[in-house]
mmCIF file with all atom_site columns, C-alpha atoms in Angstrom:
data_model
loop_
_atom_site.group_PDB
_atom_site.id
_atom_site.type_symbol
_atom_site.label_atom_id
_atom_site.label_alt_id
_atom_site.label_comp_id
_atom_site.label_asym_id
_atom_site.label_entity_id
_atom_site.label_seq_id
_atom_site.pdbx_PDB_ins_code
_atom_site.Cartn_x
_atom_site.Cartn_y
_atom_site.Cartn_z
_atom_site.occupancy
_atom_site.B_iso_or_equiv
_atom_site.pdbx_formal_charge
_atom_site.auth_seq_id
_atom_site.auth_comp_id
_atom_site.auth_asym_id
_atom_site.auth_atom_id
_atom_site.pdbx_PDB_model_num
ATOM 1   C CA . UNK L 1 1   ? 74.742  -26.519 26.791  1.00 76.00 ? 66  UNK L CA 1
ATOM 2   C CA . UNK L 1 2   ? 77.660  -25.415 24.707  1.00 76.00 ? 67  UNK L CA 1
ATOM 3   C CA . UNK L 1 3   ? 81.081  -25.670 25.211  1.00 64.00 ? 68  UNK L CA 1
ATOM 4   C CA . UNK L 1 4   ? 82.011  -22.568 23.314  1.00 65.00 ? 69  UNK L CA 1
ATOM 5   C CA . UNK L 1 5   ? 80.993  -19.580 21.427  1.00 80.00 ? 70  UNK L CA 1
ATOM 6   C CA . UNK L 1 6   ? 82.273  -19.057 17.504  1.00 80.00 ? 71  UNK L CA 1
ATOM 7   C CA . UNK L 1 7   ? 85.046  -16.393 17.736  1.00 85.00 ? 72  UNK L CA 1
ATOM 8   C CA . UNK L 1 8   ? 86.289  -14.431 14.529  1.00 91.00 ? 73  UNK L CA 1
ATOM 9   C CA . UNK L 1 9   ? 85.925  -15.951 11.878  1.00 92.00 ? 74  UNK L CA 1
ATOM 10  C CA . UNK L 1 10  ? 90.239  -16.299 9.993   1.00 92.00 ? 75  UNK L CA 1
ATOM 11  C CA . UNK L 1 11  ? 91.366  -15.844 6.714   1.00 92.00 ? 76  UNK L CA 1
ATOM 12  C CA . UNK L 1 12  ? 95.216  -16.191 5.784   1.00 92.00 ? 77  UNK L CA 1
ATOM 13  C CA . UNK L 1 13  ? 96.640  -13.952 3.363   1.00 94.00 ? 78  UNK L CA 1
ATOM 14  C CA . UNK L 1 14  ? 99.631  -11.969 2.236   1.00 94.00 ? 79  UNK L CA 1
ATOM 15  C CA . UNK L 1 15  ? 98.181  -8.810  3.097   1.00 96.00 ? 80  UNK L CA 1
ATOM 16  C CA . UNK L 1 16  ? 95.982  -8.309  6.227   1.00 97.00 ? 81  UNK L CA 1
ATOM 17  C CA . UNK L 1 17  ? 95.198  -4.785  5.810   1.00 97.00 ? 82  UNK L CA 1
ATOM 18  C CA . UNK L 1 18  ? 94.653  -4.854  2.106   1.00 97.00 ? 83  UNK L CA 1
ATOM 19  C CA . UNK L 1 19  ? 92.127  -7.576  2.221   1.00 97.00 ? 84  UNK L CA 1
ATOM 20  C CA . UNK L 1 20  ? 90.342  -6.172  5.468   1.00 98.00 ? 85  UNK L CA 1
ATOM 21  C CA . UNK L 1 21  ? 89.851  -3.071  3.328   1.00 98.00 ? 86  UNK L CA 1
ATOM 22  C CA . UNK L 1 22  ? 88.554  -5.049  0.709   1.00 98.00 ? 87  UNK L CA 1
ATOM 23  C CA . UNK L 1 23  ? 85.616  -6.504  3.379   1.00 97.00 ? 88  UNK L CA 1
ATOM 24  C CA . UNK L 1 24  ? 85.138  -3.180  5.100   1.00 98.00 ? 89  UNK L CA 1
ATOM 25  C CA . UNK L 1 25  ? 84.356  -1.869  1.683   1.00 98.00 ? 90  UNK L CA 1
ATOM 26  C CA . UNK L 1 26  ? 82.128  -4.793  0.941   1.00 97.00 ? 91  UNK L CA 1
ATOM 27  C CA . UNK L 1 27  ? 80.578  -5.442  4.110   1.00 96.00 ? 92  UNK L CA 1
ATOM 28  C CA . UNK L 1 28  ? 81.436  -2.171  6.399   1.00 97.00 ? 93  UNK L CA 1
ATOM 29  C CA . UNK L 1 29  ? 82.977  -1.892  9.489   1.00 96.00 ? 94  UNK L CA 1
ATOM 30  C CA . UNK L 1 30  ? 86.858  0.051   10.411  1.00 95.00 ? 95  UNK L CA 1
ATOM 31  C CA . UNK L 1 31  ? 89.916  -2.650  9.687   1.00 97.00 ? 96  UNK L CA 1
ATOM 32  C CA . UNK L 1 32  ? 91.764  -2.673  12.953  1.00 97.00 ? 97  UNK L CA 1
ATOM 33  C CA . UNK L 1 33  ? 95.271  -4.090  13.703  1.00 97.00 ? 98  UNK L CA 1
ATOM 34  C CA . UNK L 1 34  ? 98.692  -4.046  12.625  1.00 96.00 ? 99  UNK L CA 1
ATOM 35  C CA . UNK L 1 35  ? 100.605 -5.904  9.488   1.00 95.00 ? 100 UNK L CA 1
ATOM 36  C CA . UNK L 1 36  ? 100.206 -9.003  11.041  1.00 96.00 ? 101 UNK L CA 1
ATOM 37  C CA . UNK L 1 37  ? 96.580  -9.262  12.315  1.00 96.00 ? 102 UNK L CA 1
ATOM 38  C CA . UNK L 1 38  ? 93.833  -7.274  11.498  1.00 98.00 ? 103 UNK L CA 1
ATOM 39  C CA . UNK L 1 39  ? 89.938  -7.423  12.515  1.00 97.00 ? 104 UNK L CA 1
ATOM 40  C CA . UNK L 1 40  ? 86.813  -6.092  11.081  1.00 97.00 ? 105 UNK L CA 1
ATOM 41  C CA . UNK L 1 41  ? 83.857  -6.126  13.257  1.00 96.00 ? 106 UNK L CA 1
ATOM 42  C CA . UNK L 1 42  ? 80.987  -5.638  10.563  1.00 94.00 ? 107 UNK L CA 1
ATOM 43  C CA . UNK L 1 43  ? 77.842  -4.197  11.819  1.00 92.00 ? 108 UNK L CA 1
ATOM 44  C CA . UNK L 1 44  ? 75.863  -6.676  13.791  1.00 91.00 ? 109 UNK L CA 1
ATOM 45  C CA . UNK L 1 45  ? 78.416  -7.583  15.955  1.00 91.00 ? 110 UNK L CA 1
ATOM 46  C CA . UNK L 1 46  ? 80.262  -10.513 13.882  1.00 92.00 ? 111 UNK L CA 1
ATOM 47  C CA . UNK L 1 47  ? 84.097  -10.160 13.483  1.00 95.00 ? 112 UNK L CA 1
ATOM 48  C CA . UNK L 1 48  ? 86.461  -11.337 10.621  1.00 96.00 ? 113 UNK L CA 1
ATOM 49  C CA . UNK L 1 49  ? 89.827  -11.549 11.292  1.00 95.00 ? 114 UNK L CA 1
ATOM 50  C CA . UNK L 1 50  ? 92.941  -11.811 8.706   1.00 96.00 ? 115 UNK L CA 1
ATOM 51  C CA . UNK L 1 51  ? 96.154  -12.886 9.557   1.00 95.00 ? 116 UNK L CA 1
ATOM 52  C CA . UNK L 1 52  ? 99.477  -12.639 8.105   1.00 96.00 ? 117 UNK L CA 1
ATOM 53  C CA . UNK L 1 53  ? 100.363 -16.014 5.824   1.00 93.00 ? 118 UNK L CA 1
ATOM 54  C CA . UNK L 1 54  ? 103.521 -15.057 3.990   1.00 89.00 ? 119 UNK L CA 1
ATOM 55  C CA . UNK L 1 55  ? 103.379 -18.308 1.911   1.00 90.00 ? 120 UNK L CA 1
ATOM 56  C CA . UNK L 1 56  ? 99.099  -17.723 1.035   1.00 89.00 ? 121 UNK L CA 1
ATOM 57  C CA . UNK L 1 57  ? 98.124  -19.712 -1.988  1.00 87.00 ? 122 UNK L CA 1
ATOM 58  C CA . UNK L 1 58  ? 94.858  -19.434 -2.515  1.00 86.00 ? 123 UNK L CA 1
ATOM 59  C CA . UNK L 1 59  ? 91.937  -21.930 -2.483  1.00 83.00 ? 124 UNK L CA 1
ATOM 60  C CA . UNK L 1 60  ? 91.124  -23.638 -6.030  1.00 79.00 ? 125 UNK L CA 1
ATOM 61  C CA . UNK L 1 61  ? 87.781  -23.417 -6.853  1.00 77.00 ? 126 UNK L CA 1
ATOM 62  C CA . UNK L 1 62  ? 85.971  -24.833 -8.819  1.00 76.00 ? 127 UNK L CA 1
ATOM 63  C CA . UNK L 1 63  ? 88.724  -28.356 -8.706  1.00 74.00 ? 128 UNK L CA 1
ATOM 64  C CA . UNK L 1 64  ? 87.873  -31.683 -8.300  1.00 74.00 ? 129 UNK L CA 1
ATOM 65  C CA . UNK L 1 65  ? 90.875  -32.674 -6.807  1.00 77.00 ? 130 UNK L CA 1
ATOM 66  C CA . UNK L 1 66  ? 91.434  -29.816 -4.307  1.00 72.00 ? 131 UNK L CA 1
ATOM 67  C CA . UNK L 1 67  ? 89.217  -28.328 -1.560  1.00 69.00 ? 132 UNK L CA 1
ATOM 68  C CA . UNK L 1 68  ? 88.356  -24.552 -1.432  1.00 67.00 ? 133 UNK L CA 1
ATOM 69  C CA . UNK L 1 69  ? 88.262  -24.830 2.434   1.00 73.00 ? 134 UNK L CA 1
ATOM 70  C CA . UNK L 1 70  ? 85.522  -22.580 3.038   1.00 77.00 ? 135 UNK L CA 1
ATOM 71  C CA . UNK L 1 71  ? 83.800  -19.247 1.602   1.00 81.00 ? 136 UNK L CA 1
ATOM 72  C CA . UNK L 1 72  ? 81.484  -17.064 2.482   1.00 88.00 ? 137 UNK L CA 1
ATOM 73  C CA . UNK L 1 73  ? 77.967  -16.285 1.590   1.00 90.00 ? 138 UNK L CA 1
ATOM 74  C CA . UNK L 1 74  ? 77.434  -12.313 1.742   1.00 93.00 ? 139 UNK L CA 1
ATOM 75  C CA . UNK L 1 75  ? 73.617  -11.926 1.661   1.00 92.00 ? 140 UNK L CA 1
ATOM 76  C CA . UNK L 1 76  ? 72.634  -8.850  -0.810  1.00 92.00 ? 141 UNK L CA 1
ATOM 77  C CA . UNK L 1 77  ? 69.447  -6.644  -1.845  1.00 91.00 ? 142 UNK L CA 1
ATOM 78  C CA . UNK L 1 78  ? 70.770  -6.182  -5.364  1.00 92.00 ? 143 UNK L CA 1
ATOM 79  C CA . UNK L 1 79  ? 72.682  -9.109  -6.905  1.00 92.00 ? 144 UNK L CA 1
ATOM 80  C CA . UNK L 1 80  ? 73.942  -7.008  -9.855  1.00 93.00 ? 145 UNK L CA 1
ATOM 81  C CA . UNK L 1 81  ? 74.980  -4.084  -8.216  1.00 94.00 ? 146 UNK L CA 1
ATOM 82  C CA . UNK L 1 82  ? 76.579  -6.063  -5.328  1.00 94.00 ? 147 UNK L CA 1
ATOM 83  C CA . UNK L 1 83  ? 78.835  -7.095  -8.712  1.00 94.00 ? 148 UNK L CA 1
ATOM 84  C CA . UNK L 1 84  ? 79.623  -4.194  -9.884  1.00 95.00 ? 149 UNK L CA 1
ATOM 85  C CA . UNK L 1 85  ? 80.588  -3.164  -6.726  1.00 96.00 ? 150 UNK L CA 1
ATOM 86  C CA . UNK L 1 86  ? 82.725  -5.953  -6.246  1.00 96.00 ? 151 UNK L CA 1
ATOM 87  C CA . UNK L 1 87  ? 84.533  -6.443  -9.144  1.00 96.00 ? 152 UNK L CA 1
ATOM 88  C CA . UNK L 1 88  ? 84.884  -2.700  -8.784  1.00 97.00 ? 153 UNK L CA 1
ATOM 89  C CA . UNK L 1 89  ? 86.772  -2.912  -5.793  1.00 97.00 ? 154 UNK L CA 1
ATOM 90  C CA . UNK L 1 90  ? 88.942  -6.155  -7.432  1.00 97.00 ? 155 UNK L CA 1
ATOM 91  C CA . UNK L 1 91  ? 86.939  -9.293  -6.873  1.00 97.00 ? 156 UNK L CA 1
ATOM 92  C CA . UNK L 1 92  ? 87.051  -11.853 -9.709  1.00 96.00 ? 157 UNK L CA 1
ATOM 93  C CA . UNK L 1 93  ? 84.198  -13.627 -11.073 1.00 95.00 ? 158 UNK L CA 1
ATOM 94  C CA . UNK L 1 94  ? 84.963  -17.420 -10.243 1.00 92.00 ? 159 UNK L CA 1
ATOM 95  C CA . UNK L 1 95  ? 81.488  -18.852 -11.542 1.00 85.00 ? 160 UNK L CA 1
ATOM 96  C CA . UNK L 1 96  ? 80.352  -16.858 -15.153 1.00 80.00 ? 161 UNK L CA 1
ATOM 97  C CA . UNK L 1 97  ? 77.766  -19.789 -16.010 1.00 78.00 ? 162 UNK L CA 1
ATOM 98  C CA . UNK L 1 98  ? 73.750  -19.312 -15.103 1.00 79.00 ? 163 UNK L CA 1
ATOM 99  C CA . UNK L 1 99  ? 72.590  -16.046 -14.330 1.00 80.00 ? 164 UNK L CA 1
ATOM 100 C CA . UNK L 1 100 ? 69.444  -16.093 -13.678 1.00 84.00 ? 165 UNK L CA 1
ATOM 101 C CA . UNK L 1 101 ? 70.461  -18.035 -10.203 1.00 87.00 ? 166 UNK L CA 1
ATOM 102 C CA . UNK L 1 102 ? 70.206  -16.292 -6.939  1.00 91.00 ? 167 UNK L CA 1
ATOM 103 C CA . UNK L 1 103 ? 73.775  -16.538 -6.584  1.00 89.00 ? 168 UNK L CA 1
ATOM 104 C CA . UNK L 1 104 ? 77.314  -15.739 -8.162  1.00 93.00 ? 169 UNK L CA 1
ATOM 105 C CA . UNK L 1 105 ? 80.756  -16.945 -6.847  1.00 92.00 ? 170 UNK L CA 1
ATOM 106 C CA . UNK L 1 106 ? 83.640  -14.837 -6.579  1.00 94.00 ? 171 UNK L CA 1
ATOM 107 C CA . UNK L 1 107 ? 87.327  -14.757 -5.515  1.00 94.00 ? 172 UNK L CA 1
ATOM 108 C CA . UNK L 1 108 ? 88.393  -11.837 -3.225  1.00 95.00 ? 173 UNK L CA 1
ATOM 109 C CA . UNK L 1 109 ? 91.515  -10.182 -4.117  1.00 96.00 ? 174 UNK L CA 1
ATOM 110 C CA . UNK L 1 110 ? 93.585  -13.345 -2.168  1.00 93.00 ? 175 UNK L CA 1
ATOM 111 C CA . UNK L 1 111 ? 91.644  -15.734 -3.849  1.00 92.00 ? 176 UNK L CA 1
ATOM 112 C CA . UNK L 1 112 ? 89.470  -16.854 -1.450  1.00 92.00 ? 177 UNK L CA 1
ATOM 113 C CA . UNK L 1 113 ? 86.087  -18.062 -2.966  1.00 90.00 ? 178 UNK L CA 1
ATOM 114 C CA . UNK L 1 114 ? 82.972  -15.932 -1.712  1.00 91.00 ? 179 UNK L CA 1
ATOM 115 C CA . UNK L 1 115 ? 79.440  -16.196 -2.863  1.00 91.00 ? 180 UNK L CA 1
ATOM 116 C CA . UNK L 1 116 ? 76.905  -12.904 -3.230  1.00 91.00 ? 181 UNK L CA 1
ATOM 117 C CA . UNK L 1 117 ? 73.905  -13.980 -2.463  1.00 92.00 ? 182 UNK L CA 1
ATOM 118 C CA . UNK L 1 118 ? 69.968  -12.566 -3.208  1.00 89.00 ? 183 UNK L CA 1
ATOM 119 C CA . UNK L 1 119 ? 68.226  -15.065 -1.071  1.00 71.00 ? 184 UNK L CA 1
#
């Protein structure tokens, strides 16, 4: 038996409804919430939440001397149009090196590391 269920998943940044719109755009779902907490339930019923962190600095990646913390893997039908749409709407690419993999590393626009994924 479990002793709890995974609630929204977090992410501190300077701007909760900026980077909200940045994941409804990627992912879909309507941003909800006010300047200092926002959530976007995406369709299938998972929730990410982003919360106000007036200090934010973002996760290194790649570093061998700090942690990124976490980062997502968004799952995609079409790896290169997933980047274009991406870097359209002000990702950076974090990872330029071997493209033929089935994956490509990104930071959002706070800088937290995300991974597009054709698996």
């Amino acid at each position: 038996m479990a002793l709890a269920t995974l609630g929204p998943v977090v992410l501190d940044c300077p701007d909760p409804g900026a980077l909200a719109g940045f994941y409804a755009q990627v992912l879909g779902g309507t941003p909800e919430g006010d300047a200092d907490w926002v959530d976007l339930e995406v369709p299938g019923g998972r929730v990410l939440a982003f919360q106000a962190a007036p200090g934010h600095q973002p996760p290194a990646w790649p570093a061998p001397d700090a942690s990124q913390q976490f980062h997502l893997d968004l799952v995609v039908e079409d790896l290169d149009a997933a980047e274009q749409g991406v870097l359209a709407l002000g990702a950076k690419p974090l990872d330029t090196g071997d493209r033929a993999r089935t994956w490509r590393v990104y930071a959002d626009p706070a800088g937290h590391p995300f991974c597009l994924c054709a698996c």
